[in-house]
CSV table of C-alpha atoms and ligand atoms in Angstrom, one decimal:
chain,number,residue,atom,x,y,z
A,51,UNK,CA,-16.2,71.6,25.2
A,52,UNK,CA,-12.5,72.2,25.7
A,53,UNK,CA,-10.5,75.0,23.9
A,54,UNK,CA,-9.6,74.7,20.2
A,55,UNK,CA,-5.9,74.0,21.0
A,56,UNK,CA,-6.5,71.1,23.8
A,57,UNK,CA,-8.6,67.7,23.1
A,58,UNK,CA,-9.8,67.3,26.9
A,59,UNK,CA,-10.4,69.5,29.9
A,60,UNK,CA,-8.8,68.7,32.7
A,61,UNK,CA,-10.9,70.2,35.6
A,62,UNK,CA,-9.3,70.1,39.1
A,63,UNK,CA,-11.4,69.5,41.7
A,64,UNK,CA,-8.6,69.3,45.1
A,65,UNK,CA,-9.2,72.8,46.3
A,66,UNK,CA,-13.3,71.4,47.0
A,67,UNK,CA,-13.6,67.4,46.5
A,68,UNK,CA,-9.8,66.9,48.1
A,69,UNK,CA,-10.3,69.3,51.3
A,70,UNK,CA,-13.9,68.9,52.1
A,71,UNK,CA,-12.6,65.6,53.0
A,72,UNK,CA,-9.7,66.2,55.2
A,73,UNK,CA,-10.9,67.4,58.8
A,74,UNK,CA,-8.2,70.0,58.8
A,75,UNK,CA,-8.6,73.1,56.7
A,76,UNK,CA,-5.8,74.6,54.7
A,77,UNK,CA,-5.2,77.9,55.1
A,78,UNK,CA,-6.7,80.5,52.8
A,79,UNK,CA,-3.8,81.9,51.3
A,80,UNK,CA,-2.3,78.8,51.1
A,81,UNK,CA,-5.4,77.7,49.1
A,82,UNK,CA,-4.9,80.5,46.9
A,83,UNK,CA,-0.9,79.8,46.4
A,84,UNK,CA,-2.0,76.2,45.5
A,85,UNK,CA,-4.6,77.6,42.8
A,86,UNK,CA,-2.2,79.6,41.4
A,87,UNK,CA,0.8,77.2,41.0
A,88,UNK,CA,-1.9,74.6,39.5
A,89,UNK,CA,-3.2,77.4,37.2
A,90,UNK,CA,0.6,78.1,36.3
A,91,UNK,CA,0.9,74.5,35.2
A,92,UNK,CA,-1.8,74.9,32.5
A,93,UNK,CA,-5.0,74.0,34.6
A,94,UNK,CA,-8.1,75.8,33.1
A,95,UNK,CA,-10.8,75.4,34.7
A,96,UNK,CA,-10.1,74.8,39.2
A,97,UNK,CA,-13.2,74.0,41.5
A,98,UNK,CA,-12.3,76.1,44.4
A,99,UNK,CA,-14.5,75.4,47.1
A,100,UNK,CA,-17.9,74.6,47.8
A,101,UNK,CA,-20.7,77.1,49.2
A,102,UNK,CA,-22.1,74.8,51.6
A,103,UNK,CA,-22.9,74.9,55.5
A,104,UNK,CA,-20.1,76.5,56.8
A,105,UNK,CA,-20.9,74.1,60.1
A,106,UNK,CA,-21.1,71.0,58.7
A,107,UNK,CA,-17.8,72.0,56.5
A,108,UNK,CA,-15.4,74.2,58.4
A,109,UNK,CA,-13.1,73.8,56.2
A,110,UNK,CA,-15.0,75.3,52.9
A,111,UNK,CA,-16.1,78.6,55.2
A,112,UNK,CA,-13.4,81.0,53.3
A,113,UNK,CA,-15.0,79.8,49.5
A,114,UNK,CA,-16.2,83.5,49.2
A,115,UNK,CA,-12.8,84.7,49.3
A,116,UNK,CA,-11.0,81.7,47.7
A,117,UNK,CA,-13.4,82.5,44.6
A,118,UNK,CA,-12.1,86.2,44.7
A,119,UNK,CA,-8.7,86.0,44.6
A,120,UNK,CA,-9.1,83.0,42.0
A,121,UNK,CA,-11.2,85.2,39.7
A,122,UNK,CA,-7.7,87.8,39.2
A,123,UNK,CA,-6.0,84.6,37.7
A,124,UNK,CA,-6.3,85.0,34.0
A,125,UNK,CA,-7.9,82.7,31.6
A,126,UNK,CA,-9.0,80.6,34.7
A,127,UNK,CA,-12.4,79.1,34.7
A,128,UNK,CA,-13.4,79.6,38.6
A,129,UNK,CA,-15.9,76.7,39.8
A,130,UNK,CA,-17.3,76.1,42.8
A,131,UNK,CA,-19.8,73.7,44.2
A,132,UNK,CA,-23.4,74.9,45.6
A,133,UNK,CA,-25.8,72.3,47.1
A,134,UNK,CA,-28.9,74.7,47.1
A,135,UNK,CA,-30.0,77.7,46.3
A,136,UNK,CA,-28.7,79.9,49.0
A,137,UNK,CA,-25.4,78.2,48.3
A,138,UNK,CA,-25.9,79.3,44.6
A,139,UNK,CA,-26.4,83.0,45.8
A,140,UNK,CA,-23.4,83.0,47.8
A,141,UNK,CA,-20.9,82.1,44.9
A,142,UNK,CA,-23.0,84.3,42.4
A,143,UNK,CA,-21.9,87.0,45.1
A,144,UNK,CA,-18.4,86.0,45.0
A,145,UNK,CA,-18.3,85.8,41.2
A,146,UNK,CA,-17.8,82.5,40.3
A,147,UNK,CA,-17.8,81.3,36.8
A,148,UNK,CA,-19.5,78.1,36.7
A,149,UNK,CA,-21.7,76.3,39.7
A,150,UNK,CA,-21.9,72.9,40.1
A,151,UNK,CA,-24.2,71.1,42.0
A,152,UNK,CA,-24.5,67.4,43.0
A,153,UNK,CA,-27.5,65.9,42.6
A,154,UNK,CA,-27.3,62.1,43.8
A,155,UNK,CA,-29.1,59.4,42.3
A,156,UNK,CA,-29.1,57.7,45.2
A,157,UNK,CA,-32.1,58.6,47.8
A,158,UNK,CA,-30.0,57.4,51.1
A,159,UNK,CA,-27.0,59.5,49.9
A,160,UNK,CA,-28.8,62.5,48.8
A,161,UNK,CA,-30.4,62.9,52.2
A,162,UNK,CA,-27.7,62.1,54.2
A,163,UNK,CA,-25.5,64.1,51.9
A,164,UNK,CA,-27.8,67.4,50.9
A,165,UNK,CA,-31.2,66.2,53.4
A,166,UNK,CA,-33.0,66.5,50.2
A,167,UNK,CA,-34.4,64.1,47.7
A,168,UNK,CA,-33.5,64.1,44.7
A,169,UNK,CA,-36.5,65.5,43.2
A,170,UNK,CA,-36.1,68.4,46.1
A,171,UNK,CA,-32.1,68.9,44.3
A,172,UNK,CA,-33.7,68.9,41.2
A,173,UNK,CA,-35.6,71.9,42.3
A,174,UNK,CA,-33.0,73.9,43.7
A,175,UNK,CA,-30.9,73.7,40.3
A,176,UNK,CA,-34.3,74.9,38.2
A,177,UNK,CA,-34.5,78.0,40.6
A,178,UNK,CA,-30.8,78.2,40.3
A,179,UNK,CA,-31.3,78.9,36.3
A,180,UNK,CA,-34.1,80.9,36.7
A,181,UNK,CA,-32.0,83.2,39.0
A,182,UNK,CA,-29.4,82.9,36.7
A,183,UNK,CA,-31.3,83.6,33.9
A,184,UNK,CA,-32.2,86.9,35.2
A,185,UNK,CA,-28.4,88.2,35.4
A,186,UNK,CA,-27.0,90.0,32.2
A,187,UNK,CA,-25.1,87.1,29.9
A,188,UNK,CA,-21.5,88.3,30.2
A,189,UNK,CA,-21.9,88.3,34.2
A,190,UNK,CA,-23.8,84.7,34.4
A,191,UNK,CA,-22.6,81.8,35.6
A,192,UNK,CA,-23.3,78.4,34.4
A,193,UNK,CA,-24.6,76.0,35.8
A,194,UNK,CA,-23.8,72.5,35.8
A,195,UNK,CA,-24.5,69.4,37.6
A,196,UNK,CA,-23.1,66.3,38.8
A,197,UNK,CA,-25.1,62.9,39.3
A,198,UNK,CA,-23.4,61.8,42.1
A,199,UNK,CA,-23.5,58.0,43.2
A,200,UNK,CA,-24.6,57.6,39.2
A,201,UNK,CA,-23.0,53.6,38.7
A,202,UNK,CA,-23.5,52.6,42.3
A,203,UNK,CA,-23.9,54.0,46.1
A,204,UNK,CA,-22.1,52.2,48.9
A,205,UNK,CA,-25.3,53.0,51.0
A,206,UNK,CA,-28.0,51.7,48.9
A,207,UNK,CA,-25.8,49.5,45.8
A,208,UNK,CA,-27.0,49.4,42.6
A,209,UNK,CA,-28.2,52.2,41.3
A,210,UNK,CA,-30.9,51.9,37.7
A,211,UNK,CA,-29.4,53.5,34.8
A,212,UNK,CA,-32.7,54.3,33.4
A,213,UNK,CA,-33.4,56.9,36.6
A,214,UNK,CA,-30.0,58.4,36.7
A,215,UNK,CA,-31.1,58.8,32.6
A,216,UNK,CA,-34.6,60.5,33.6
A,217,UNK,CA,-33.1,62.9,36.2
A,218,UNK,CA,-30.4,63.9,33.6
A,219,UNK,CA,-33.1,64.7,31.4
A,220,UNK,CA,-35.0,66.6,34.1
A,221,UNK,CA,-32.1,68.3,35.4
A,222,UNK,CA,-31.7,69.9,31.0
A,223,UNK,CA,-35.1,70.8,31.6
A,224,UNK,CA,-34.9,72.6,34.7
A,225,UNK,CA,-32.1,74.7,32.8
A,226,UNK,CA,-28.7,72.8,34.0
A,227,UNK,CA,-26.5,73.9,31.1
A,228,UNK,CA,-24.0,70.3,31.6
A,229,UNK,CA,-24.7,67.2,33.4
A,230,UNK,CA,-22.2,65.1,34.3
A,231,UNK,CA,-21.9,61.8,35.3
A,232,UNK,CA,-20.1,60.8,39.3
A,233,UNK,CA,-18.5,57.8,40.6
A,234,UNK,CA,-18.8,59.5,44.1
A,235,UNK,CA,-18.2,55.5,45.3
A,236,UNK,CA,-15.8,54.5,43.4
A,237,UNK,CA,-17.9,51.4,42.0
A,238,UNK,CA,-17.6,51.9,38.6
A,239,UNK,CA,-16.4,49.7,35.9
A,240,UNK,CA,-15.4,50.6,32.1
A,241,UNK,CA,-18.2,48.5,30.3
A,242,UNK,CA,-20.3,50.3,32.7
A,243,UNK,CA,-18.9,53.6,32.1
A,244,UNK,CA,-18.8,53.2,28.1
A,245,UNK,CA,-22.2,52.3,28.0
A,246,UNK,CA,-23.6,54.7,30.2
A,247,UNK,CA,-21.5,58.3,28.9
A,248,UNK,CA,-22.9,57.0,25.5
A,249,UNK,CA,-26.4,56.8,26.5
A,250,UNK,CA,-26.1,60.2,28.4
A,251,UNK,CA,-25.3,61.7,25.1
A,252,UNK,CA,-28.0,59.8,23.3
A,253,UNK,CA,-30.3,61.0,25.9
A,254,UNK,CA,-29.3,64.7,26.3
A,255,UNK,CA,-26.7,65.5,23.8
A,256,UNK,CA,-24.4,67.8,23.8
A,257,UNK,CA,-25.5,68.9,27.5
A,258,UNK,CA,-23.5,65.8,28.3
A,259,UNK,CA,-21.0,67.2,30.8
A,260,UNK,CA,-18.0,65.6,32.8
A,261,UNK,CA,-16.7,62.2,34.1
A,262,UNK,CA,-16.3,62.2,37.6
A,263,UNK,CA,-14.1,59.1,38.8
A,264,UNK,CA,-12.9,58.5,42.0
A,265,UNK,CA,-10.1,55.8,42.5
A,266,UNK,CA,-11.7,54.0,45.6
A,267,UNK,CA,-11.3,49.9,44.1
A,268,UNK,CA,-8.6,51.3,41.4
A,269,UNK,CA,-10.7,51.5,38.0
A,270,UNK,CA,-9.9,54.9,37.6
A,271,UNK,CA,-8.0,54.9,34.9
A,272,UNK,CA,-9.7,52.1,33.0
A,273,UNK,CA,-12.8,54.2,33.3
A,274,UNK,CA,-11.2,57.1,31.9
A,275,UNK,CA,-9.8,55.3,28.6
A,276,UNK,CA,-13.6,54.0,28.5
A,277,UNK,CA,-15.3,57.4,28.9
A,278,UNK,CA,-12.6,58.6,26.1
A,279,UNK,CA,-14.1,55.9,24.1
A,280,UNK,CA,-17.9,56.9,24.3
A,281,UNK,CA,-16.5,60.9,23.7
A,282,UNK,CA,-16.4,62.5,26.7
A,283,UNK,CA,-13.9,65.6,27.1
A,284,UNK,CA,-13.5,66.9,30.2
A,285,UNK,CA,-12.4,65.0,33.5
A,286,UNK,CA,-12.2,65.4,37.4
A,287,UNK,CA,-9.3,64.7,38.9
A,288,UNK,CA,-7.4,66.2,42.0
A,289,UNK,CA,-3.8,66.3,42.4
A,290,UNK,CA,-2.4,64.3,45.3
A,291,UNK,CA,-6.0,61.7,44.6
A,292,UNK,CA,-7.2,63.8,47.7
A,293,UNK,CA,-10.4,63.3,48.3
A,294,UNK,CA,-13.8,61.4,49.6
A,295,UNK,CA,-17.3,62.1,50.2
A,296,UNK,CA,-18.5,63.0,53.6
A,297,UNK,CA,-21.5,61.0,52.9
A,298,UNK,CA,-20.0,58.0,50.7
A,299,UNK,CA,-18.2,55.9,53.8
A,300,UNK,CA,-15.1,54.0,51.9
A,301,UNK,CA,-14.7,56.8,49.0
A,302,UNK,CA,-11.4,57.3,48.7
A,303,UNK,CA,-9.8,59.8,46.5
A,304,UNK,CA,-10.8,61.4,42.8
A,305,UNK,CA,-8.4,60.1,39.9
A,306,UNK,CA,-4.5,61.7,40.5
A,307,UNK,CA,-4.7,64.3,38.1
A,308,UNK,CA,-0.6,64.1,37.7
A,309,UNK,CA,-1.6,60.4,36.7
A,310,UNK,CA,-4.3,61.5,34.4
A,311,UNK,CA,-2.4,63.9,32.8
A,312,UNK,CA,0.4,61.7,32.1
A,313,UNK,CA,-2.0,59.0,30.6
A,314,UNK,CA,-3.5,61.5,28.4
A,315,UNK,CA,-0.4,63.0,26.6
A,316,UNK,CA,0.8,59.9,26.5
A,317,UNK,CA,-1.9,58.8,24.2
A,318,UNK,CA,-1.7,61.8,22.0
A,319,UNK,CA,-4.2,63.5,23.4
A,320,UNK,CA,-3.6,67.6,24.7
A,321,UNK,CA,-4.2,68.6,27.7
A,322,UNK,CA,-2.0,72.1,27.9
A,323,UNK,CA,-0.5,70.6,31.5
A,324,UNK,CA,3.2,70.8,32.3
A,325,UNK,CA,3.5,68.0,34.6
A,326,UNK,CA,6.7,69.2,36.0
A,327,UNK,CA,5.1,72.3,37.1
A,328,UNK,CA,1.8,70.3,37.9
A,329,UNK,CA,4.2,68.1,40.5
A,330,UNK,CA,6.2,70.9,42.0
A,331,UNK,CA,2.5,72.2,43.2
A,332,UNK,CA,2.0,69.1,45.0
A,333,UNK,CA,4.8,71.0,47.7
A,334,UNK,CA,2.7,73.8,48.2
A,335,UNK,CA,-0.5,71.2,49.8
A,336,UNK,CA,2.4,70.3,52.4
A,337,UNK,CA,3.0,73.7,53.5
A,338,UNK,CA,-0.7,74.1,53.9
A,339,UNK,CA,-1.1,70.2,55.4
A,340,UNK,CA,1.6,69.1,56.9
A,341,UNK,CA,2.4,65.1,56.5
A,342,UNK,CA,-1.4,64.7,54.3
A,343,UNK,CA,-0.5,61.6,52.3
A,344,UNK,CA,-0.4,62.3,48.6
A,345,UNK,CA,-1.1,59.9,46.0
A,346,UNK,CA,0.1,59.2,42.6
A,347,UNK,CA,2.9,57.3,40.8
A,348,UNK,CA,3.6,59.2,37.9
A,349,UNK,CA,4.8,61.7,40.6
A,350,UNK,CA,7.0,59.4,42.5
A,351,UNK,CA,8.3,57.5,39.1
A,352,UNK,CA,9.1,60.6,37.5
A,353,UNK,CA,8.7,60.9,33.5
A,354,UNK,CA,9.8,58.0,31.1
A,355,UNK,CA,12.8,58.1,29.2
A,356,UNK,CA,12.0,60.2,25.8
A,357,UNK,CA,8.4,61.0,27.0
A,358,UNK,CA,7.1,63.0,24.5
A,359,UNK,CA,4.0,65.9,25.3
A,360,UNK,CA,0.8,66.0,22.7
A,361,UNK,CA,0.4,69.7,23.9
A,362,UNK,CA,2.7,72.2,21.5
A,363,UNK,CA,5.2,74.1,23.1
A,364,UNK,CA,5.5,71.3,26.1
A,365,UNK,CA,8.8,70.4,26.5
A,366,UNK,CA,10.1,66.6,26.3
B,503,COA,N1,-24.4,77.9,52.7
B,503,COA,C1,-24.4,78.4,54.0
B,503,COA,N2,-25.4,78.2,54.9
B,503,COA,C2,-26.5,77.5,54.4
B,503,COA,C3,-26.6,77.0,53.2
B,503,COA,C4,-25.5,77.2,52.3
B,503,COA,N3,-25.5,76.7,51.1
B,503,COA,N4,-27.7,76.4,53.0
B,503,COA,C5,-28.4,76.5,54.2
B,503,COA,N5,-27.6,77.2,55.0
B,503,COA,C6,-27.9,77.6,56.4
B,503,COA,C7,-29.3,78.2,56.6
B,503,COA,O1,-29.4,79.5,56.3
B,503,COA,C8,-29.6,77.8,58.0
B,503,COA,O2,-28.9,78.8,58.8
B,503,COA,P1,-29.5,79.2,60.2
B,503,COA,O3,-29.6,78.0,61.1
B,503,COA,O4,-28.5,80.2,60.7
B,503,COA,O5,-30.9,79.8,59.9
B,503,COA,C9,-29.0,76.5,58.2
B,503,COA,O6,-27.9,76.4,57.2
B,503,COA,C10,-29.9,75.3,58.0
B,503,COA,O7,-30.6,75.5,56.8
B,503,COA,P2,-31.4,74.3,56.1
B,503,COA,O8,-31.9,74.7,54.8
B,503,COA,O9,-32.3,73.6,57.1
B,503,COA,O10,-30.2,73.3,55.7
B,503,COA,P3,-29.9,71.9,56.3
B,503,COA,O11,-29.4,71.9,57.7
B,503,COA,O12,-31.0,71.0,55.9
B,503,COA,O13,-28.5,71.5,55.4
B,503,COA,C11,-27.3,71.8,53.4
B,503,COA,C12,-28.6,71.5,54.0
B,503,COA,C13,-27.4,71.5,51.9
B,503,COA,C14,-26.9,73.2,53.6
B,503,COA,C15,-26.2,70.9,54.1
B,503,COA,O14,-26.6,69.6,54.2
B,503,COA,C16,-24.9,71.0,53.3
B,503,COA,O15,-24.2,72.0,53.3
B,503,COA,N6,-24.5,69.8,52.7
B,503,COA,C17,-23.3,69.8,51.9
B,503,COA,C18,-22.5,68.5,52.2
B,503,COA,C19,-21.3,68.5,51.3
B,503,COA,O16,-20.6,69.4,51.1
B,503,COA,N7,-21.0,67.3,50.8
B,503,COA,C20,-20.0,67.1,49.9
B,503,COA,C21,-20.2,67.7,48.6
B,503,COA,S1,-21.0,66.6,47.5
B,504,ZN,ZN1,-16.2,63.3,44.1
């Protein structure tokens, strides 16, 4: 659940879902600038990297360190994603607060994405817990998932709401403290999205976890005002829209979180962002990846006339 002085998390997700997809790696202190600047602009809680095969993902082989110098940021939640236990161990090493892992509903994705069924991911999050479990409380990290390809796989297509229902219910049981919903494809439409966030939380409560959109056919945004509407509070979204899935061929980028932000105060809601700040970090991805195209219009329309933030002491 968000703080008591914002109404929805924002949860940044370029440092892993952005540059896991870009064959070029951005330098580590460059990485870390980024984090800063986007923590500066009122970011709480940054996935940094992922803790996956440093072979099949060059680019995510400094996350140990990444996580490190993150942690020294104050107030900053530090996430990173883990697709298996050994991944798990390597960011408990490194200190992370939070682990996510993603768990696909989709069999053809999860093995070309993880080479493990879902049932098999399933099992690596309940060991996960139970090694978790065993560190003392002010040092443990939580640990969340993500149903990836949950409204739809571009491998496989549909995708039944009723198993993406039971493995959210077996991934509470096997101790996953959030479990969020992913539209790793970008097929996702708001009816769809409504009615599925609402029967997450029918199902599982308030282990009902994030809304993970990507923008791939351009419902992004629509899908975010519907997940608003069924009461979910925190979003993905990564500055620029960079992003993709490896394993998801046509996923284009998560939701532009300078857009997302900008939709949300404008509807009242707070968020704690500065989005002048949040847009001037947008320079520091250049420096590390020169010519990357960045997406987003609130960035290149600027602010309205008389915008007005929802967040106190945000300027407007
Ligand atoms: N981090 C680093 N190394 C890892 C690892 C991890 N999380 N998990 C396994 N390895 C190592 C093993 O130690 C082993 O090393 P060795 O050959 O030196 O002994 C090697 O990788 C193979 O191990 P195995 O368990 O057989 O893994 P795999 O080859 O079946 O790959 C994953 C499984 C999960 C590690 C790999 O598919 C992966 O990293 N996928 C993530 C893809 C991704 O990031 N997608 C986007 C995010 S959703
Ligand atoms: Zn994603």
């Amino acid at each position: 659940m968000p703080d008591l002085d914002i109404d929805v998390l924002v949860s940044e997700v370029g440092p892993r879902d952005g540059l896991q997809s870009i064959a070029r790696a951005m330098p580590t202190d460059v990485k870390h600038r980024w984090i800063v600047a986007l923590a500066q602009a009122g970011l709480r809680e940054i996935e940094v990297g992922s803790f996956v095969s440093p072979r099949l993902l060059p680019q995510m082989a400094d996350a140990g360190q990444v996580v490190r110098e993150a942690r020294k940021i104050a107030g900053l939640t530090v996430l990173a994603l883990a697709p298996n236990l050994k991944g798990a161990e390597r960011g408990i090493a490194a200190g992370v607060h939070k682990l996510s892992f993603p768990v696909s509903a989709s069999r053809q994705h999860s093995v070309s994405n993880i080479r493990m069924t879902p049932e098999q991911a399933i099992e690596q999050v309940r060991q996960t817990c139970a090694l978790c479990a065993a560190i003392p409380s002010g040092l443990r990290p939580s640990v969340e998932a993500g149903i990836s390809t949950a409204f739809g796989c571009s491998m496989e297509g549909a995708v039944s709401e009723d198993w993406v229902m039971k493995m959210a219910a077996d991934l509470v049981s096997a101790g996953a403290g959030s479990v969020g919903l992913s539209d790793t494809a970008g097929c996702a439409n708001p009816v769809q999205v409504k009615r599925m966030f609402a029967r997450l939380q029918r199902e599982i409560g308030n282990h009902a976890g994030a809304a993970h959109f990507h923008n791939t056919r351009g419902q992004g945004l629509a899908n975010v005002v519907a997940a608003l509407e069924a009461g979910v509070t925190t979003f993905d979204a990564s500055q620029g829209g960079l992003g993709g899935c490896p394993c998801a061929p046509g996923a284009t980028g998560n939701i532009v979180t300078e857009d997302l932000v900008f939709l949300l105060e404008s509807m009242g809601l707070r968020t704690g962002i500065d989005l002048d700040r949040l847009i001037a970090a947008r320079e520091i991805i250049l420096e590390g990846l020169p010519g990357e195209p960045l997406y987003g219009n609130v960035p290149n329309a600027g602010l309205p006339k008389g915008f007005r933030y929802a967040s106190p002491g945000r300027n407007g």
